[in-house]
Coordinates of C-alpha atoms in Angstrom, one line a residue:
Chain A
X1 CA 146.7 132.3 103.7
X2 CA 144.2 130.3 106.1
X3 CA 143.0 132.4 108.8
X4 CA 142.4 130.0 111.4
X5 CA 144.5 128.6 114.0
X6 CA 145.4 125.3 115.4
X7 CA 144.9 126.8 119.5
X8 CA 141.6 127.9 117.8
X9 CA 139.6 124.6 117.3
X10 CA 138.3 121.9 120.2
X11 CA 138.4 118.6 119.8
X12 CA 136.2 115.9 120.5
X13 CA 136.3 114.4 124.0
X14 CA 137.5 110.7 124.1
X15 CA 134.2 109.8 125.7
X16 CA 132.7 111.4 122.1
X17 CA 135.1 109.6 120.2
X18 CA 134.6 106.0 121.5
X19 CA 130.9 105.9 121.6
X20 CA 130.4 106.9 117.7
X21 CA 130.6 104.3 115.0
X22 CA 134.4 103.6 113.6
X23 CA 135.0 105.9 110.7
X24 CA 137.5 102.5 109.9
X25 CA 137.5 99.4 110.6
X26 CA 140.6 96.9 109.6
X27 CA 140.8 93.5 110.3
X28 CA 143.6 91.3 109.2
X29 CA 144.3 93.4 106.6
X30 CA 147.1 92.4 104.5
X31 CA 148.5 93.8 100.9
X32 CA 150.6 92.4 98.4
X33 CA 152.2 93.6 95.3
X34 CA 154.0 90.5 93.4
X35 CA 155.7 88.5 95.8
X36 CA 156.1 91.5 98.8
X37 CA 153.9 91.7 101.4
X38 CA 153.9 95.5 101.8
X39 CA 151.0 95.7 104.5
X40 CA 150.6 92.6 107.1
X41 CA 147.6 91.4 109.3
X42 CA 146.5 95.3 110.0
X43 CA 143.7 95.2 112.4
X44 CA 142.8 98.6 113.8
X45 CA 139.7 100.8 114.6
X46 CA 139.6 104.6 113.8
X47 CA 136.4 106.2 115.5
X48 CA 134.5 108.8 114.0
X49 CA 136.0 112.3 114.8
X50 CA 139.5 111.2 115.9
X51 CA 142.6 112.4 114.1
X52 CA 145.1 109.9 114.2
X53 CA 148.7 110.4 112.6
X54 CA 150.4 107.5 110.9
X55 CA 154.0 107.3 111.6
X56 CA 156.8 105.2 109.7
X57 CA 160.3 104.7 107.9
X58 CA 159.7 104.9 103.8
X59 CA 158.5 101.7 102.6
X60 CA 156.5 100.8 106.2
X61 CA 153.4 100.9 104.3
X62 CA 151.6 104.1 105.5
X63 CA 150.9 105.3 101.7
X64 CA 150.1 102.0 100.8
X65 CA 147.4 101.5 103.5
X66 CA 146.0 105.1 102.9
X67 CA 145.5 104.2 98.8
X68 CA 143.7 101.0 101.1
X69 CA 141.7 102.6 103.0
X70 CA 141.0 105.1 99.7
X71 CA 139.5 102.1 98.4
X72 CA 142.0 102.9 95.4
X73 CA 143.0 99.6 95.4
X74 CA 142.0 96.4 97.4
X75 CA 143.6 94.8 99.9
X76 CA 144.7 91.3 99.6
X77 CA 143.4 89.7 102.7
X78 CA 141.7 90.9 105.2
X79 CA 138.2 93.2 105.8
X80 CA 137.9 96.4 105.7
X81 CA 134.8 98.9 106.8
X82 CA 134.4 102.8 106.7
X83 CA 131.2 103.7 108.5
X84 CA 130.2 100.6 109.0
X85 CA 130.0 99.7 105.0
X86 CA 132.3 96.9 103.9
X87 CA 134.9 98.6 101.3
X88 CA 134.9 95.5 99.3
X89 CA 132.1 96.6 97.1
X90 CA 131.8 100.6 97.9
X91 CA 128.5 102.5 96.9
X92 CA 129.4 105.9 95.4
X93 CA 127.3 107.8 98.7
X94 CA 130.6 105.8 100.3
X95 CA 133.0 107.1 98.1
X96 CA 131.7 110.7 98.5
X97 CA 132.2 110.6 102.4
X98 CA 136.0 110.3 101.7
X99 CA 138.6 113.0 100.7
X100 CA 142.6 112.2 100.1
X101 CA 145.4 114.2 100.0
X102 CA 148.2 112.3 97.8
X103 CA 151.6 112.4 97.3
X104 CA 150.8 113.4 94.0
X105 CA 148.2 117.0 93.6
X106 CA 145.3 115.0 91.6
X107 CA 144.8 117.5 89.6
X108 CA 144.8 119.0 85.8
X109 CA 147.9 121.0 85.2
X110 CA 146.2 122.7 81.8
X111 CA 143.2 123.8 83.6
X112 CA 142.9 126.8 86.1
X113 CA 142.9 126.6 89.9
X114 CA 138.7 127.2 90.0
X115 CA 138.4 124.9 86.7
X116 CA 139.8 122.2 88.8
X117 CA 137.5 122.7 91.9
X118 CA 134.5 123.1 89.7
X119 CA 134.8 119.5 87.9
X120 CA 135.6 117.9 91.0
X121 CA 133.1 119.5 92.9
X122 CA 130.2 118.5 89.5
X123 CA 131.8 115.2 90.1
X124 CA 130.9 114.8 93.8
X125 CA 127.7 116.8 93.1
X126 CA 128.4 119.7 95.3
X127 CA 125.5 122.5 95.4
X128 CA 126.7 125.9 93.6
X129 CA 130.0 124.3 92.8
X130 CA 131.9 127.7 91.7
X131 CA 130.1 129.5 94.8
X132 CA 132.1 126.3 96.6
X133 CA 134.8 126.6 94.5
X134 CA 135.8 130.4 95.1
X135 CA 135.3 129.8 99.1
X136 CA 137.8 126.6 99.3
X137 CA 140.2 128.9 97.1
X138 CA 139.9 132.2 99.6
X139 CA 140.3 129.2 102.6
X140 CA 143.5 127.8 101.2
X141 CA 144.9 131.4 100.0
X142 CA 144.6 131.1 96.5
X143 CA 141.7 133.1 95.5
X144 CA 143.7 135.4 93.6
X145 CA 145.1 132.8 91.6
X146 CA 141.9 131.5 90.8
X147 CA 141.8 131.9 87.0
X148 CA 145.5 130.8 86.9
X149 CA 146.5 126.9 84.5
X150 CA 147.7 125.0 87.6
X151 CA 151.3 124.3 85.7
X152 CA 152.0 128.0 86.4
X153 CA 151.9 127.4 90.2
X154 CA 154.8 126.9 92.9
X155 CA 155.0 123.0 95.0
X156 CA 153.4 124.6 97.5
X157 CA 150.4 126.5 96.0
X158 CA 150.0 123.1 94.0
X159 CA 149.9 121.3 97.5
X160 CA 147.0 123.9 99.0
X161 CA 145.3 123.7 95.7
X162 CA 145.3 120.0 95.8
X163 CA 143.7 120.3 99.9
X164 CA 140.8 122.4 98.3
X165 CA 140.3 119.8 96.1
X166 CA 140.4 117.1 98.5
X167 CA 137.7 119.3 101.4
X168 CA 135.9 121.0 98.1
X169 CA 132.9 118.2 99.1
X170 CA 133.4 118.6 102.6
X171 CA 134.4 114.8 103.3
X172 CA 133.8 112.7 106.2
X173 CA 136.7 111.0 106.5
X174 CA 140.3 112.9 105.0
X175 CA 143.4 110.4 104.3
X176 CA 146.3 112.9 104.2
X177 CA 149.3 111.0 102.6
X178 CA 152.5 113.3 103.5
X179 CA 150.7 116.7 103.7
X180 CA 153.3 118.5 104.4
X181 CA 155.8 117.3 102.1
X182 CA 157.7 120.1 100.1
X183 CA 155.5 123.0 102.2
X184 CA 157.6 125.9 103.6
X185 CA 157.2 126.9 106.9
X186 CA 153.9 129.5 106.9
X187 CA 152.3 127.0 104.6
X188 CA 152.7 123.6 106.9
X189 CA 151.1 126.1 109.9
X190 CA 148.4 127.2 107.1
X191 CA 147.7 122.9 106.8
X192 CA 148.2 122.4 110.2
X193 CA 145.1 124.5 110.9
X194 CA 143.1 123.7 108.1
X195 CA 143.5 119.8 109.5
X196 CA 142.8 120.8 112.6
X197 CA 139.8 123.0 112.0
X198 CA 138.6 119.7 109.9
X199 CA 138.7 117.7 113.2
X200 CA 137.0 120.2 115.2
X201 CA 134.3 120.4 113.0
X202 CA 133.7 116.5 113.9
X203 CA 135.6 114.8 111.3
X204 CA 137.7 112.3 111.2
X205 CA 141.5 112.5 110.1
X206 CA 144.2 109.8 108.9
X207 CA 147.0 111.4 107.9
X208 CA 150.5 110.0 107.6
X209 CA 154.1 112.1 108.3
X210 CA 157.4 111.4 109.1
X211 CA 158.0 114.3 111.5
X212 CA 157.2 112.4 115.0
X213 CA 157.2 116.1 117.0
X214 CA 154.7 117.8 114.7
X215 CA 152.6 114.5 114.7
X216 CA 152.7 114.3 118.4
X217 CA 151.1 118.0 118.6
X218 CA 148.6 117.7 115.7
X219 CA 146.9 114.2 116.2
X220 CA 145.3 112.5 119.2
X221 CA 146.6 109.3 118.3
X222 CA 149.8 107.9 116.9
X223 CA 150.5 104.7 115.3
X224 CA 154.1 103.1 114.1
X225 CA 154.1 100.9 110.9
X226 CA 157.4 99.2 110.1
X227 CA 157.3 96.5 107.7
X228 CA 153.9 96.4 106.8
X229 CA 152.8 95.7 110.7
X230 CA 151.7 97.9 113.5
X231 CA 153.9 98.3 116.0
X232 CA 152.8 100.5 118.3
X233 CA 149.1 102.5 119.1
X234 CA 149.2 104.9 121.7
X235 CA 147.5 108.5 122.9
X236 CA 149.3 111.0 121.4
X237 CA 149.4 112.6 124.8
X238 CA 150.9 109.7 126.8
X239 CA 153.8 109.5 124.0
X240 CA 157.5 110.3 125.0
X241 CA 158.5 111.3 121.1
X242 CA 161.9 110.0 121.5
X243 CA 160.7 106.9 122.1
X244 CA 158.1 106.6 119.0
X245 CA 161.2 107.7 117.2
X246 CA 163.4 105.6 118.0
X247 CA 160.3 102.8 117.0
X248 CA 159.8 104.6 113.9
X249 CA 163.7 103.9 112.8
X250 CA 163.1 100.7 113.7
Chain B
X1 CA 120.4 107.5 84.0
X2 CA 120.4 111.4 83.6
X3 CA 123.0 111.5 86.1
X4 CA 125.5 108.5 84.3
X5 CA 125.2 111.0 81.1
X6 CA 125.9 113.7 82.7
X7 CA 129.2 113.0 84.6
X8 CA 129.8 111.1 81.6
X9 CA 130.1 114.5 79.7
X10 CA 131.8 116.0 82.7
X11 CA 134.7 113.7 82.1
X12 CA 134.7 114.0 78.4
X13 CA 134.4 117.9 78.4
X14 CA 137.2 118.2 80.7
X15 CA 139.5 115.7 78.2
X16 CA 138.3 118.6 75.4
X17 CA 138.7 121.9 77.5
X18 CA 142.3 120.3 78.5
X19 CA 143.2 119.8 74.8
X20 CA 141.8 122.7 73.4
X21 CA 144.1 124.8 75.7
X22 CA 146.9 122.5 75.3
X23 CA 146.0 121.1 71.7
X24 CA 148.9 119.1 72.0
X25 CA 147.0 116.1 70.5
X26 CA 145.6 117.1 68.0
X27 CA 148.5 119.0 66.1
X28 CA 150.6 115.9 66.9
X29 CA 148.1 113.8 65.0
X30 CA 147.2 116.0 62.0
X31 CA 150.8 116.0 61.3
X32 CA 151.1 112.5 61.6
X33 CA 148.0 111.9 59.4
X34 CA 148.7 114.3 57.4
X35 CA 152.8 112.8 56.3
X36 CA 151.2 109.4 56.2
X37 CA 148.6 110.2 53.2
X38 CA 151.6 112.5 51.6
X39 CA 154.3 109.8 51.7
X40 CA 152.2 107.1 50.9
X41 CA 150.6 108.4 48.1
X42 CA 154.1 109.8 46.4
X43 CA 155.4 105.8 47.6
X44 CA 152.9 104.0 45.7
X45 CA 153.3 105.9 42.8
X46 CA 151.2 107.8 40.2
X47 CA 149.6 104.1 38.8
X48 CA 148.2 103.6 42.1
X49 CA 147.3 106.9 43.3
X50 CA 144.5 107.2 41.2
X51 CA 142.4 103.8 42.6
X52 CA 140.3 104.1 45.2
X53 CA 141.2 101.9 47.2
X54 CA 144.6 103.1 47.9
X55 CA 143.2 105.8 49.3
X56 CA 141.1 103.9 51.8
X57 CA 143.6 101.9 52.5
X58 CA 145.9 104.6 53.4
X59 CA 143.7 106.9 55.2
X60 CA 142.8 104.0 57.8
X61 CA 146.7 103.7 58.0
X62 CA 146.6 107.4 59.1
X63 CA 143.4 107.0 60.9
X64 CA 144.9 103.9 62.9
X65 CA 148.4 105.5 64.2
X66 CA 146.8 108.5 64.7
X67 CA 144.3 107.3 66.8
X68 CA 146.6 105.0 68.8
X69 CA 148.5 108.3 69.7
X70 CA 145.0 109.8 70.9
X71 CA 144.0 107.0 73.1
X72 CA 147.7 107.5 74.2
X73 CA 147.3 111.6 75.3
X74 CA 143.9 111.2 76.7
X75 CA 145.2 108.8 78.9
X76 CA 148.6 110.8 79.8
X77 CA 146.7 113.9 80.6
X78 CA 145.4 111.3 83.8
X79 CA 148.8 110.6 84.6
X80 CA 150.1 113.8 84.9
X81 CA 149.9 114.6 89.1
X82 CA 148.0 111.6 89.8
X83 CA 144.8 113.2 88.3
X84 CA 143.3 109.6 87.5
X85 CA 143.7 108.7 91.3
X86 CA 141.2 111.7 92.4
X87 CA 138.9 110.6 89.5
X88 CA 138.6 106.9 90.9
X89 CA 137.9 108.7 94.4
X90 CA 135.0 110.2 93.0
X91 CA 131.5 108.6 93.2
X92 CA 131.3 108.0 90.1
X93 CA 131.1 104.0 88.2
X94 CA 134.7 103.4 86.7
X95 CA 131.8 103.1 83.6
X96 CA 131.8 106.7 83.5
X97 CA 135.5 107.7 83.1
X98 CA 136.2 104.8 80.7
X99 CA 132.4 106.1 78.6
X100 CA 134.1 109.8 78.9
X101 CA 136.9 109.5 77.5
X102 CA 136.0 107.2 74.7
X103 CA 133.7 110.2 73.6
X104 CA 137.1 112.4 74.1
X105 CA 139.1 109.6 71.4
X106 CA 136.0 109.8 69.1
X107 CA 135.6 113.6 69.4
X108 CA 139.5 113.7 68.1
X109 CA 139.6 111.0 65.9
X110 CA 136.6 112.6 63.9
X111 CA 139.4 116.3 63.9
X112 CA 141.8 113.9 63.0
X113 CA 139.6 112.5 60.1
X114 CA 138.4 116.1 58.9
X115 CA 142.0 117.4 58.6
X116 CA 143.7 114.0 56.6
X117 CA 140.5 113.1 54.3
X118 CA 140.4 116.1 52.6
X119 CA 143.8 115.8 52.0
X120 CA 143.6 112.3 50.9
X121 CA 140.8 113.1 48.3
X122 CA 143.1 115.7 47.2
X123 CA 146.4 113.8 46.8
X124 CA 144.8 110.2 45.1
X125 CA 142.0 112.3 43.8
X126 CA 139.7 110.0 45.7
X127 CA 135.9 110.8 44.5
X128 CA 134.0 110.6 47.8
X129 CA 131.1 111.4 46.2
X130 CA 130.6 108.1 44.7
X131 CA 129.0 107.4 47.7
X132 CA 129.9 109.7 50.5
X133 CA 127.4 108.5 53.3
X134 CA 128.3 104.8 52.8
X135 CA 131.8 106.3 53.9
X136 CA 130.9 108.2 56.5
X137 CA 128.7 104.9 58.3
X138 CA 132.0 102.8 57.6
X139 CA 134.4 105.4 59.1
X140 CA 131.7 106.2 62.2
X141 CA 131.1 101.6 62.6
X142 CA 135.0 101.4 62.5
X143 CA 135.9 104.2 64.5
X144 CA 133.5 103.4 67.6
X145 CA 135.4 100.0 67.7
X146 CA 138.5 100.8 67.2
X147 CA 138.1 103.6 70.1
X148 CA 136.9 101.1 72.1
X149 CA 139.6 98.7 72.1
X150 CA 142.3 101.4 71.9
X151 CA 140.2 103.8 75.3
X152 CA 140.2 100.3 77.2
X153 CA 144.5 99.4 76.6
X154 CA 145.5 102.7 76.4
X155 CA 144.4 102.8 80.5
X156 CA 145.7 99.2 81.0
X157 CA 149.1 100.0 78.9
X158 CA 149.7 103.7 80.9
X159 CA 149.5 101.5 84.3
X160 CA 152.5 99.9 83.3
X161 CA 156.1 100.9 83.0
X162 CA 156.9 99.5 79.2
X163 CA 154.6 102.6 77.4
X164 CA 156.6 104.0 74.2
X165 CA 154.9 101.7 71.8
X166 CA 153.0 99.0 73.9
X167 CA 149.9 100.4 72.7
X168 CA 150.0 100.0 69.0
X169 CA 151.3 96.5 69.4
X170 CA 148.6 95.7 71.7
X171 CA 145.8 97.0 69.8
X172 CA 146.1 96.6 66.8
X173 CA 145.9 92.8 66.5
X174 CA 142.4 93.2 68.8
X175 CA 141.3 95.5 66.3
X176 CA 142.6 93.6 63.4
X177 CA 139.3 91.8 62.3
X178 CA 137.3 95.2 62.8
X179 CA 139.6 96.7 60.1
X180 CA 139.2 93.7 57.9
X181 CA 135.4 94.3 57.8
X182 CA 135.8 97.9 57.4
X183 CA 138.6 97.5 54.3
X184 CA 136.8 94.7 52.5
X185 CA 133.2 97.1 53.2
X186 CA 135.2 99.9 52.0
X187 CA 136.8 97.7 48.8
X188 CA 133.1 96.9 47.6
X189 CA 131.8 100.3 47.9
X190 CA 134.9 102.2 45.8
X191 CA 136.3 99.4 44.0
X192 CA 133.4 97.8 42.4
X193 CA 130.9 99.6 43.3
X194 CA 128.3 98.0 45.0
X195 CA 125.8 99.8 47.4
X196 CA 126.4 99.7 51.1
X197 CA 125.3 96.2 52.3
X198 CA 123.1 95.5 55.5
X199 CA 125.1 92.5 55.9
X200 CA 128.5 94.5 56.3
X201 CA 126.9 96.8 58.3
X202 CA 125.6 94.5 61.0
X203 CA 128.8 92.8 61.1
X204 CA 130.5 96.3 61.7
X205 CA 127.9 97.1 64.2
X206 CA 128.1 93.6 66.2
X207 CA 132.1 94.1 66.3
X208 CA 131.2 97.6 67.9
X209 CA 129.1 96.1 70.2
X210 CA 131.1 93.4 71.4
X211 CA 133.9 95.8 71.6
X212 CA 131.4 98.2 73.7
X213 CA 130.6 96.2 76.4
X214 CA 133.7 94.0 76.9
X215 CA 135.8 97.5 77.5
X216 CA 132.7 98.8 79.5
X217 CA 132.9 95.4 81.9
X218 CA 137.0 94.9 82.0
X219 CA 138.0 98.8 82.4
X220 CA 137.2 98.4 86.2
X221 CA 139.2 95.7 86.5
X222 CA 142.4 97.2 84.5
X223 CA 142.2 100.9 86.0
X224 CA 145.2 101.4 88.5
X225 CA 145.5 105.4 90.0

């Protein structure tokens, strides 16, 4: 299991936070699949080294603006910028400032744990890849398991596995869809503090959750998508959680 | 360019190590080759079995389906977790993936071809060594294309909902005129007997090309995580 923990790590001061350049920049940022407009006239600013927590009912459009902001598929309208580079046409040296954590583990189910880390981390060009590799794998609690197919693995060894993956490059900016989805209880404290470490360290983190509490506690900064639109933005600090909830439900 | 090749055999040795542990694939496609060229050659009969150019004709039947169920595994193994999602993360060109795993369909279309051609030559009694390299750079010309087309729609097809199928209907008609060229090559060279001409050959080439850089340009476009 991760060592570290959440009371361990200090964040960056607001006064830090505002002055750097915005990891992400949104301006009018819609999305449309078909006829649906899933995301609607998004314009928000996420400076470098903040951790902010996307909050919604299902079908708001959090995952959708994530795979956005992924640059795994474009947005209809709208601009987009991550460190100040426009995301219409993204250079790779972009690319490899971003990690994601999906729904899905984005990984090979008929290779082993380290296999996986190693061709992701050759992919992203990482220095001593399986040096890398073996050090993400002790982080997440799984260096046991290293030389284990992935298909033999529980949801939530799959779901640490699938964090490695996602830090092996060390990444700038990490979009964590749902992170916690289908953990149990030690391993959601375990990602907790791996995400929180992460921000300490300086970077910047987007993650999206439906459990308003443990998003209040985690990020600095909350903000409520229903129906594709923002509906709120506030300090995670100065928020009164029934009330986000009662936004979140809409 | 070191760096293109290099990632490009990243990609493709992954697809290999995947079905060499899994070898799903590739015994799902021998046996498919395999009960092609058998119930073919006892359909058409002893008259025809011993011509030539049944048995060309039925090994790119074999050749064709099984390749279509390649292009169809190398792109599922993607699928599977999302896995072609935290490839388009990567910084890699979509260039690469689409150049790595048309080596992957070549690399199993050529074990597909060394496991059903023997067995053809043995069940129509096909004499390959009328003019065994003149096969081999007619196989190679029509295999590159046909990968092509097949690598580029089997990532457009697996992005849809409609799979079972979609794929053989979709490709072969693209790949119909390359098989054309490749048969009618193929007829000359077993069935009369003339000597491998440039002519055909550029023709196979060009459709290779074509084939090539179309797929190369479009598979950006197409690929959905």
């Amino acid at each position: 299991m991760i060592a570290i923990t959440a009371e361990s790590v200090t964040p960056l001061t607001d006064a830090e936070i505002t002055t750097a350049t915005p990891a992400v920049r949104m301006r009018g940022l819609s999305k449309r699949y078909d006829e649906r407009w899933v995301l609607r006239d998004i314009t928000l600013d996420v400076p470098t080294g903040s951790y902010l927590a996307l909050l919604g009912a299902n079908g708001a459009g959090k995952s959708t603006l994530l795979h956005t902001l992924a640059m795994l598929s474009p947005a209809t309208r709208g601009e987009l910028s991550l460190f100040g580079e426009s995301a219409a046409r993204p250079s790779p040296a972009l690319r490899a400032r971003l990690g994601m954590i999906g729904h899905q583990p984005m990984l090979y189910r008929d290779l082993s744990a380290i296999e996986n880390l190693v061709f992701f981390g050759k992919l992203y060009d990482v220095s001593r890849p399986k040096q890398r590799a073996m050090d993400m794998l002790e982080r997440v609690g799984l260096a046991d398991r290293a030389l284990s197919v992935v298909k033999t693995f529980s949801r939530g060894m799959v779901q640490r596995l699938s964090i490695a993956r996602a830090l092996m490059h060390a990444p700038e900016l990490l979009l964590a869809d749902e992170p916690f989805s289908g953990l149990d209880v030690p391993s959601v404290q375990a990602v907790s503090a791996l995400l929180a470490e992460l921000h300490a360290d300086g970077k910047t983190v987007i993650l999206t959750n439906h459990d308003v509490r443990q998003s209040l506690e985690l990020a600095q900064r909350v903000v409520v998508l229903g129906r594709g639109r923002v509906v709120s933005d506030r300090r995670a600090q100065d928020a009164n959680a029934d009330e986000v909830t009662r936004e979140v439900i809409g | 360019m070191t760096r293109v090749l290099r990632e490009i055999m990243l990609v493709s040795a992954k697809d290999l190590r995947i079905e060499a542990r899994s070898r799903q694939t590739l015994g799902l496609v021998a046996v498919l080759g395999v009960l092609i060229v058998v119930v073919l050659g006892l359909g058409l009969g002893p008259q025809q079995v011993k011509s030539g150019m049944a048995a060309t004709a039925v090994l790119w039947v074999a050749y064709l389906f099984g390749g279509v169920l390649c292009f169809e595994k190398t792109m599922a193994v993607e699928r599977h977790d999302g896995a072609l999602a935290g490839l388009m993360l990567a910084p890699i060109d979509r260039g690469v993936i689409y150049a790595g795993k048309l080596i992957s369909n070549l690399a199993l279309m050529l074990a597909l071809a060394l496991i059903v051609t023997p067995v053809a030559v043995v069940m129509f009694g096909f004499d390959l060594s009328a003019a065994p390299l003149g096969f081999v750079a007619i196989m190679a010309g029509g295999f590159v294309g046909f990968a092509a087309i097949g690598t580029l729609f089997a990532a457009a097809v697996s992005s849809t909902q409609s799979q079972g199928g979609l794929l053989a209907v979709v490709v072969f008609p693209v790949s119909l005129p390359l098989v054309i060229v490749s048969t009618q090559m193929m007829m000359r060279l077993f069935g009369e007997g003339e000597p491998l001409g440039a002519v055909g050959l550029t023709v196979l080439i060009a459709f290779d090309a074509v084939y090539l850089v179309v797929s190369w340009l479009v598979f950006e476009l197409i690929l959905e995580p």
